[in-house]
CSV table of C-alpha atoms and ligand atoms in Angstrom, one decimal:
chain,number,residue,atom,x,y,z
W,557,MET,CA,4.7,18.4,59.2
W,558,LYS,CA,7.8,18.6,56.9
W,559,ARG,CA,5.5,15.2,54.6
W,560,LEU,CA,2.9,17.0,54.5
W,561,LEU,CA,4.1,20.6,53.4
W,562,LEU,CA,5.6,18.2,50.5
W,563,GLY,CA,3.3,16.3,49.6
W,564,LEU,CA,1.7,19.4,48.8
W,565,VAL,CA,3.7,21.1,46.6
W,566,ALA,CA,5.0,18.1,45.0
W,567,THR,CA,0.2,17.7,44.2
W,568,ALA,CA,0.7,21.4,43.3
W,569,LEU,CA,3.4,20.8,41.1
W,570,ALA,CA,2.4,17.8,39.9
W,571,VAL,CA,-0.9,20.0,38.8
W,572,ALA,CA,1.2,23.1,37.7
W,573,LEU,CA,3.6,21.0,34.5
W,574,PRO,CA,2.0,20.9,31.5
W,575,LEU,CA,0.8,17.6,31.5
W,576,PRO,CA,3.2,15.1,28.7
W,577,ALA,CA,1.4,15.7,25.2
W,578,TYR,CA,1.4,12.0,24.4
W,579,ALA,CA,0.1,9.4,26.7
W,580,GLY,CA,2.2,6.3,25.5
W,581,GLY,CA,5.4,8.5,26.4
W,582,LYS,CA,7.8,10.5,24.3
W,583,THR,CA,7.6,11.1,20.3
W,584,PRO,CA,9.2,8.3,18.3
W,585,ASP,CA,12.3,10.3,16.8
W,586,ASP,CA,11.3,8.9,12.8
W,587,LEU,CA,8.6,6.3,12.0
W,588,ARG,CA,10.8,3.7,12.0
W,589,GLU,CA,10.0,4.0,15.6
W,590,LEU,CA,6.7,4.6,15.6
W,591,SER,CA,6.4,1.2,13.4
W,592,GLN,CA,7.9,-0.5,16.4
W,593,LYS,CA,6.0,1.2,18.9
W,594,LEU,CA,3.0,0.7,16.9
W,595,LYS,CA,4.0,-2.7,15.6
W,596,VAL,CA,2.6,-1.5,12.3
W,597,TYR,CA,4.9,-1.8,8.9
W,598,MET,CA,5.0,1.4,8.2
W,599,GLY,CA,6.7,2.0,4.8
W,600,SER,CA,6.5,3.7,1.6
W,601,ALA,CA,7.0,3.1,-2.0
W,602,VAL,CA,10.2,3.2,-4.2
W,603,ASP,CA,11.3,4.8,-6.9
W,604,VAL,CA,14.1,2.8,-8.3
W,605,THR,CA,15.9,6.0,-10.2
W,606,ALA,CA,15.8,7.9,-7.0
W,607,LEU,CA,17.1,4.7,-5.2
W,608,ALA,CA,20.2,4.7,-7.5
W,609,GLY,CA,20.3,8.4,-8.1
W,610,GLU,CA,19.8,10.5,-5.4
W,611,ALA,CA,21.7,10.2,-1.5
W,612,ASP,CA,19.5,12.2,-0.2
W,613,TYR,CA,15.9,10.2,-0.9
W,614,ARG,CA,18.0,6.6,-0.2
W,615,LYS,CA,19.2,7.9,3.1
W,616,VAL,CA,15.9,9.6,4.7
W,617,LEU,CA,13.7,6.1,2.4
W,618,ASN,CA,16.3,3.9,4.7
W,619,ARG,CA,16.9,5.6,8.1
W,620,GLU,CA,12.1,6.1,8.2
W,621,PHE,CA,10.7,2.6,7.2
W,622,THR,CA,10.4,-0.7,8.0
W,623,HIS,CA,8.3,-2.1,4.8
W,624,VAL,CA,8.7,-1.1,0.9
W,625,THR,CA,6.9,-1.6,-2.0
W,626,ALA,CA,8.7,-1.0,-5.8
W,627,GLU,CA,6.6,2.0,-6.9
W,628,ASN,CA,6.5,0.6,-10.6
W,629,ALA,CA,9.8,-1.5,-10.8
W,630,MET,CA,7.3,-5.3,-10.3
W,631,LYS,CA,5.0,-4.6,-12.4
W,632,TRP,CA,4.5,-6.8,-15.9
W,633,GLU,CA,5.8,-4.5,-18.6
W,634,SER,CA,9.1,-3.7,-16.3
W,635,VAL,CA,9.7,-7.1,-15.5
W,636,GLU,CA,8.9,-8.8,-19.2
W,637,PRO,CA,9.1,-5.6,-21.4
W,638,GLN,CA,9.0,-8.5,-25.0
W,639,ARG,CA,8.0,-11.3,-24.4
W,640,GLY,CA,10.1,-14.2,-23.0
W,641,VAL,CA,13.0,-11.1,-22.2
W,642,TYR,CA,13.2,-10.6,-18.1
W,643,THR,CA,14.5,-7.6,-17.1
W,644,TRP,CA,14.8,-7.9,-13.2
W,645,ASP,CA,17.0,-4.6,-12.5
W,646,GLY,CA,14.9,-2.4,-11.2
W,647,ALA,CA,13.5,-5.2,-8.8
W,648,ASP,CA,16.2,-6.7,-7.7
W,649,ALA,CA,17.0,-3.3,-6.5
W,650,VAL,CA,15.0,-2.5,-4.7
W,651,VAL,CA,14.5,-6.3,-3.2
W,652,LYS,CA,18.5,-6.0,-2.2
W,653,ASN,CA,18.3,-2.5,-0.8
W,654,ALA,CA,15.4,-3.4,1.4
W,655,GLN,CA,17.0,-6.5,3.0
W,656,ARG,CA,20.2,-4.0,3.4
W,657,ASN,CA,18.2,-2.4,5.7
W,658,ARG,CA,16.0,-4.4,7.6
W,659,GLN,CA,12.5,-3.8,5.7
W,660,ASN,CA,9.9,-6.0,4.2
W,661,VAL,CA,8.6,-5.9,0.8
W,662,ARG,CA,4.7,-5.7,-1.0
W,663,GLY,CA,5.2,-7.0,-4.2
W,664,HIS,CA,3.1,-5.2,-6.4
W,665,THR,CA,1.4,-6.0,-8.3
W,666,LEU,CA,0.5,-9.8,-10.2
W,667,VAL,CA,-2.5,-9.5,-12.0
W,668,TRP,CA,-3.7,-5.9,-13.0
W,669,HIS,CA,-5.5,-4.1,-16.1
W,670,ASN,CA,-2.6,-1.6,-16.3
W,671,GLN,CA,1.1,-1.1,-17.4
W,672,LEU,CA,1.0,-4.5,-18.7
W,673,PRO,CA,3.9,-5.0,-22.0
W,674,ALA,CA,2.5,-4.4,-25.4
W,675,TRP,CA,3.2,-8.0,-26.1
W,676,LEU,CA,0.9,-9.2,-24.3
W,677,THR,CA,-2.1,-6.4,-25.1
W,678,ALA,CA,-1.6,-6.2,-28.9
W,679,GLY,CA,-1.5,-10.3,-28.7
W,680,VAL,CA,-4.6,-10.5,-27.3
W,681,ALA,CA,-6.0,-7.8,-29.3
W,682,ASP,CA,-5.6,-9.5,-32.5
W,683,GLY,CA,-5.9,-13.0,-31.8
W,684,SER,CA,-2.8,-14.3,-31.9
W,685,ILE,CA,-2.6,-15.0,-27.3
W,686,ASP,CA,-6.4,-16.7,-27.4
W,687,ALA,CA,-7.7,-17.8,-24.2
W,688,LYS,CA,-6.3,-21.0,-23.6
W,689,ALA,CA,-2.6,-18.9,-24.3
W,690,LEU,CA,-3.5,-16.2,-21.5
W,691,ARG,CA,-4.5,-18.0,-19.3
W,692,LYS,CA,-1.0,-20.4,-19.3
W,693,ILE,CA,1.2,-16.7,-20.0
W,694,LEU,CA,-0.5,-15.8,-16.8
W,695,ARG,CA,0.5,-18.4,-15.1
W,696,GLU,CA,4.1,-18.1,-16.5
W,697,HIS,CA,3.6,-15.0,-15.0
W,698,ILE,CA,2.9,-15.4,-11.6
W,699,MET,CA,5.1,-19.0,-11.2
W,700,THR,CA,7.9,-17.0,-12.6
W,701,GLU,CA,7.9,-13.4,-10.8
W,702,VAL,CA,6.6,-14.7,-7.5
W,703,GLY,CA,9.1,-17.3,-7.8
W,704,ARG,CA,12.3,-15.2,-8.0
W,705,TYR,CA,11.4,-13.3,-4.8
W,706,ARG,CA,9.9,-16.3,-2.9
W,707,GLY,CA,11.3,-16.1,0.9
W,708,LYS,CA,11.7,-11.8,0.7
W,709,ILE,CA,8.7,-10.3,-0.3
W,710,ARG,CA,6.0,-10.6,2.9
W,711,ALA,CA,2.9,-9.7,1.0
W,712,TRP,CA,2.2,-9.5,-3.0
W,713,ASP,CA,-0.8,-7.7,-4.4
W,714,VAL,CA,-2.1,-10.6,-6.3
W,715,VAL,CA,-5.0,-9.2,-7.6
W,716,ASN,CA,-5.3,-5.3,-8.0
W,717,GLU,CA,-8.8,-3.2,-8.7
W,718,ILE,CA,-10.7,-6.1,-10.0
W,719,VAL,CA,-13.7,-4.2,-9.3
W,720,ASP,CA,-15.0,-1.1,-11.5
W,721,ASP,CA,-16.5,2.0,-9.2
W,722,ASP,CA,-19.9,1.2,-10.2
W,723,GLY,CA,-19.3,-1.9,-8.1
W,724,ASN,CA,-19.6,-4.9,-11.0
W,725,ARG,CA,-16.1,-6.7,-11.9
W,726,ARG,CA,-13.6,-5.1,-13.7
W,727,GLN,CA,-13.9,-5.6,-17.5
W,728,SER,CA,-10.3,-6.2,-18.3
W,729,ILE,CA,-8.9,-8.7,-20.3
W,730,TRP,CA,-9.1,-11.4,-17.9
W,731,LEU,CA,-12.3,-11.6,-17.1
W,732,THR,CA,-13.7,-10.8,-20.4
W,733,ASN,CA,-11.3,-13.9,-21.9
W,734,LEU,CA,-11.1,-16.0,-18.9
W,735,GLY,CA,-14.1,-15.1,-17.3
W,736,PRO,CA,-14.2,-15.1,-13.4
W,737,ASP,CA,-12.0,-17.6,-11.7
W,738,TYR,CA,-8.5,-15.5,-13.1
W,739,ILE,CA,-9.3,-14.8,-9.7
W,740,ALA,CA,-9.0,-17.9,-7.5
W,741,ASP,CA,-5.9,-18.9,-10.3
W,742,ALA,CA,-3.4,-16.1,-10.0
W,743,PHE,CA,-4.4,-16.2,-5.6
W,744,ARG,CA,-3.4,-20.5,-6.2
W,745,TRP,CA,-0.6,-20.2,-8.7
W,746,ALA,CA,1.0,-16.9,-6.1
W,747,HIS,CA,0.4,-19.4,-3.0
W,748,GLN,CA,2.2,-22.4,-4.9
W,749,ALA,CA,5.3,-19.8,-6.1
W,750,ASP,CA,5.4,-19.4,-2.5
W,751,PRO,CA,3.7,-20.7,0.1
W,752,HIS,CA,4.8,-18.5,3.2
W,753,ALA,CA,4.1,-14.6,1.4
W,754,LYS,CA,0.9,-13.5,2.5
W,755,LEU,CA,-1.8,-12.4,-0.5
W,756,TYR,CA,-3.8,-10.0,-1.2
W,757,LEU,CA,-6.3,-8.5,-2.9
W,758,ASN,CA,-5.8,-4.3,-3.1
W,759,ASP,CA,-8.1,-2.0,-4.5
W,760,TYR,CA,-9.0,1.8,-3.8
W,761,ASN,CA,-11.8,3.5,-3.6
W,762,LEU,CA,-12.3,0.5,-0.7
W,763,GLU,CA,-12.8,2.8,1.9
W,764,TRP,CA,-16.0,4.2,0.8
W,765,ASN,CA,-17.3,2.9,-2.4
W,766,THR,CA,-20.3,1.2,-0.8
W,767,ALA,CA,-21.1,-1.0,-4.4
W,768,LYS,CA,-16.7,-1.7,-4.9
W,769,ILE,CA,-17.4,-2.8,-1.3
W,770,ASN,CA,-20.1,-4.6,-0.9
W,771,THR,CA,-19.0,-7.2,-4.3
W,772,THR,CA,-15.6,-7.2,-3.2
W,773,LEU,CA,-16.5,-8.5,0.1
W,774,ASN,CA,-19.1,-11.2,-2.5
W,775,ILE,CA,-16.1,-12.2,-3.6
W,776,ILE,CA,-14.0,-12.6,-0.6
W,777,LYS,CA,-16.3,-14.9,0.5
W,778,ASP,CA,-16.5,-17.3,-2.4
W,779,LEU,CA,-12.7,-17.5,-2.3
W,780,LYS,CA,-12.6,-18.1,0.9
W,781,ALA,CA,-15.5,-20.5,1.2
W,782,LYS,CA,-13.6,-22.2,-2.4
W,783,ARG,CA,-10.6,-22.6,-0.1
W,784,VAL,CA,-8.6,-20.4,-2.2
W,785,PRO,CA,-5.4,-19.6,-0.4
W,786,ILE,CA,-6.5,-15.4,0.8
W,787,ASN,CA,-4.7,-14.0,3.7
W,788,GLY,CA,-5.6,-10.0,3.2
W,789,ILE,CA,-6.8,-7.1,1.9
W,790,GLY,CA,-5.0,-3.5,0.4
W,791,PHE,CA,-6.8,-0.3,0.9
W,792,GLN,CA,-4.7,1.7,-1.2
W,793,GLY,CA,-5.8,5.4,0.4
W,794,HIS,CA,-5.4,7.7,-1.9
W,795,LEU,CA,-7.5,10.3,-1.1
W,796,GLY,CA,-7.5,14.4,-1.1
W,797,ILE,CA,-8.9,17.2,1.0
W,798,GLN,CA,-11.5,18.7,-1.6
W,799,TYR,CA,-13.3,15.4,-0.7
W,800,ASP,CA,-14.7,15.0,2.9
W,801,TYR,CA,-12.8,12.3,4.3
W,802,PRO,CA,-14.0,8.6,4.3
W,803,GLY,CA,-15.9,8.3,7.7
W,804,ASP,CA,-16.7,5.0,7.8
W,805,PHE,CA,-13.4,3.8,7.1
W,806,PRO,CA,-12.9,1.6,10.5
W,807,ASN,CA,-16.4,-0.2,9.8
W,808,VAL,CA,-15.6,-1.2,6.4
W,809,MET,CA,-12.0,-2.1,7.5
W,810,ARG,CA,-13.8,-4.2,10.5
W,811,GLN,CA,-16.0,-6.2,7.9
W,812,PHE,CA,-12.9,-7.1,5.9
W,813,THR,CA,-11.0,-8.1,8.8
W,814,ASP,CA,-13.8,-9.9,10.1
W,815,LEU,CA,-13.8,-12.5,7.6
W,816,GLY,CA,-10.2,-12.9,8.4
W,817,LEU,CA,-8.0,-11.8,6.5
W,818,GLU,CA,-5.1,-9.3,7.7
W,819,ALA,CA,-5.9,-5.6,6.1
W,820,ALA,CA,-2.7,-3.2,4.6
W,821,ILE,CA,-3.3,0.3,3.4
W,822,THR,CA,-0.8,-0.1,0.9
W,823,GLU,CA,-0.5,3.3,-0.9
W,824,ALA,CA,-1.7,5.9,1.1
W,825,ASP,CA,-1.3,10.0,-0.2
W,826,VAL,CA,-3.9,13.0,0.6
W,827,ARG,CA,-3.0,15.5,-2.3
W,828,MET,CA,-5.1,18.7,-2.4
W,829,VAL,CA,-5.5,21.8,-5.2
W,830,LEU,CA,-2.8,23.8,-5.3
W,831,PRO,CA,-1.9,26.6,-3.9
W,832,VAL,CA,-0.5,24.7,-0.5
W,833,THR,CA,-1.9,26.9,2.3
W,834,PRO,CA,-0.9,25.9,5.4
W,835,GLU,CA,-5.1,25.2,6.2
W,836,LYS,CA,-4.4,22.5,4.0
W,837,LEU,CA,-1.6,21.1,5.1
W,838,ALA,CA,-3.5,20.8,8.9
W,839,THR,CA,-6.5,19.5,7.0
W,840,GLN,CA,-4.3,16.9,5.2
W,841,ALA,CA,-1.5,16.8,7.8
W,842,ASP,CA,-5.6,15.4,10.0
W,843,TYR,CA,-6.8,12.8,7.1
W,844,TYR,CA,-3.0,10.9,7.5
W,845,GLN,CA,-3.1,10.8,10.6
W,846,ARG,CA,-6.9,9.3,11.2
W,847,MET,CA,-5.9,6.5,8.0
W,848,LEU,CA,-2.9,5.6,10.0
W,849,SER,CA,-6.0,5.4,13.7
W,850,THR,CA,-7.2,3.4,11.4
W,851,CYS,CA,-5.0,0.7,10.5
W,852,VAL,CA,-3.7,0.8,14.7
W,853,ASP,CA,-7.3,0.5,15.7
W,854,ASN,CA,-8.4,-2.2,13.9
W,855,GLY,CA,-6.0,-5.1,15.2
W,856,HIS,CA,-5.7,-6.9,12.7
W,857,CYS,CA,-4.1,-4.5,10.4
W,858,VAL,CA,0.0,-4.6,10.0
W,859,GLU,CA,1.1,-2.6,7.2
W,860,PHE,CA,0.6,1.5,6.6
W,861,THR,CA,2.5,2.1,3.4
W,862,VAL,CA,3.0,5.8,1.9
W,863,TRP,CA,2.6,6.2,-2.0
W,864,GLY,CA,5.7,7.8,-2.5
W,865,TYR,CA,7.4,9.7,1.3
W,866,THR,CA,8.5,12.6,-1.2
W,867,ASP,CA,6.5,15.3,-3.1
W,868,ARG,CA,10.1,15.1,-5.2
W,869,HIS,CA,9.0,11.7,-6.6
W,870,SER,CA,4.5,11.5,-6.7
W,871,TRP,CA,2.7,10.2,-9.3
W,872,VAL,CA,-0.2,13.1,-8.3
W,873,PRO,CA,1.1,16.2,-10.4
W,874,GLY,CA,1.0,13.8,-13.4
W,875,TRP,CA,-2.0,12.8,-12.7
W,876,PHE,CA,-5.3,15.4,-11.4
W,877,ASP,CA,-4.5,19.0,-13.0
W,878,GLY,CA,-3.4,21.5,-10.6
W,879,GLU,CA,-2.9,19.1,-8.0
W,880,GLY,CA,0.1,18.4,-5.5
W,881,SER,CA,1.8,18.4,-2.7
W,882,ALA,CA,-0.3,14.4,-1.4
W,883,CYS,CA,3.2,13.5,0.7
W,884,VAL,CA,4.5,13.4,3.9
W,885,MET,CA,8.0,15.7,3.2
W,886,ASP,CA,8.0,18.0,0.6
W,887,GLU,CA,10.4,18.5,-2.4
W,888,ASN,CA,13.4,18.6,-0.1
W,889,LEU,CA,12.7,16.1,2.4
W,890,ALA,CA,11.5,18.5,5.1
W,891,PRO,CA,9.0,17.1,7.4
W,892,LYS,CA,5.5,18.6,6.8
W,893,PRO,CA,2.7,18.9,9.6
W,894,ALA,CA,1.0,15.4,8.3
W,895,TYR,CA,4.9,13.3,9.3
W,896,LYS,CA,4.3,14.8,12.3
W,897,ALA,CA,0.9,13.9,12.8
W,898,LEU,CA,1.9,10.1,11.6
W,899,LEU,CA,4.6,10.3,14.8
W,900,SER,CA,1.5,11.2,17.4
W,901,VAL,CA,-0.8,8.0,16.4
W,902,ARG,CA,-0.8,5.8,19.4
W,903,ARG,CA,-2.1,2.6,20.6
W,904,LYS,CA,-5.7,2.7,22.9
K,329,9MR,O1,2.3,5.6,-9.2
K,329,9MR,C1,2.5,4.9,-10.4
K,329,9MR,C2,2.9,5.8,-11.3
K,329,9MR,O2,4.6,6.3,-11.0
K,329,9MR,C3,2.2,5.2,-12.7
K,329,9MR,O3,2.6,6.1,-14.0
K,329,9MR,C4,1.1,4.6,-13.2
K,329,9MR,C5,0.6,3.5,-14.3
K,329,9MR,O4,-0.3,3.3,-13.9
K,329,9MR,O5,1.5,4.4,-12.0
K,329,9MR,C6,0.8,4.1,-10.6
K,329,9MR,O6,0.6,3.6,-9.3
K,329,9MR,C7,-0.8,3.3,-8.7
K,329,9MR,C8,-0.4,1.9,-8.3
K,329,9MR,O7,0.3,0.9,-9.7
K,329,9MR,C9,-1.7,1.5,-8.4
K,329,9MR,N1,-2.8,2.2,-7.4
K,329,9MR,C10,-3.0,3.2,-8.1
K,329,9MR,C11,-1.4,4.0,-8.4
K,329,9MR,C12,-1.6,5.3,-8.8
K,329,9MR,O8,-2.0,5.6,-10.1
């Protein structure tokens, strides 16, 4: 009888107690703990000036993240501003800081149409660099940069934004001078320079733009058929709450991982038209959470990187008039609802 009563009390208690907030156990304290729990790297782009000069920025970066990408410091104009004159300080600082803080590194980016050094674009424009010379210069660039960080970079964005929004291959100096094979060449050279790095194709609007998706899928199939060493697909993940959430993203990601690639969300941010309101922050939180869930649920998506973790250092206000607040922490590094929403994501 006593036992029965105890049992009844226990049952009543069990019913009365609120359900635990999360089925997967206690909520992680920070993104680093979440990363371990999800088995997905949690990354951030790094502003090298802030890394060097702002102790609070550095502290939070190193506490929260298990993966980093140099926001600008590894781009061609940063590492070779004059022909043959290399400036590795910023890039080295990111890699060194990562090694000290158990962070993996994404190398960004080897072949792009933006942030090229002036000597290169001018030389191509005035004809002093012809196609043959350009191909040699590209090879040299890839071998030098990838070689320098051999063994220290988990994944490279080998080619960035090579398809236009209309689904055509982008008419960059690479395509127009070297023809479409520059892509295969770039992957092969990168592989030669660091055989263990994962080699990615990275692009924006790839979460939803059908024309871009289809062309990119075809490029990858073609590369695979030619046994070109491509390992990953990067979805940049630049979203804005004034646009509908790209609800088909899980299927899109699946189409790519079905080709045998790993996936990463490489530059996530969710901007809004200012001013900030609690409603907008709630929508933003939902977008961030859905993006991370898409990665986690896919099973082949290994990294979720935000394009800057704090509104103090974000590319958004400088690029979109009247927009901002795109990051998971505010200017004072206080967590926004989006940060908490990320912490609540679990593997199914
Ligand atoms: O965040 C970067 C910003 O500081 C630079 O001024 C800009 C120049 O092109 O590049 C930004 O980063 C871009 C990234 O390298 C590639 N995908 C789009 C990112 C936002 O523009």
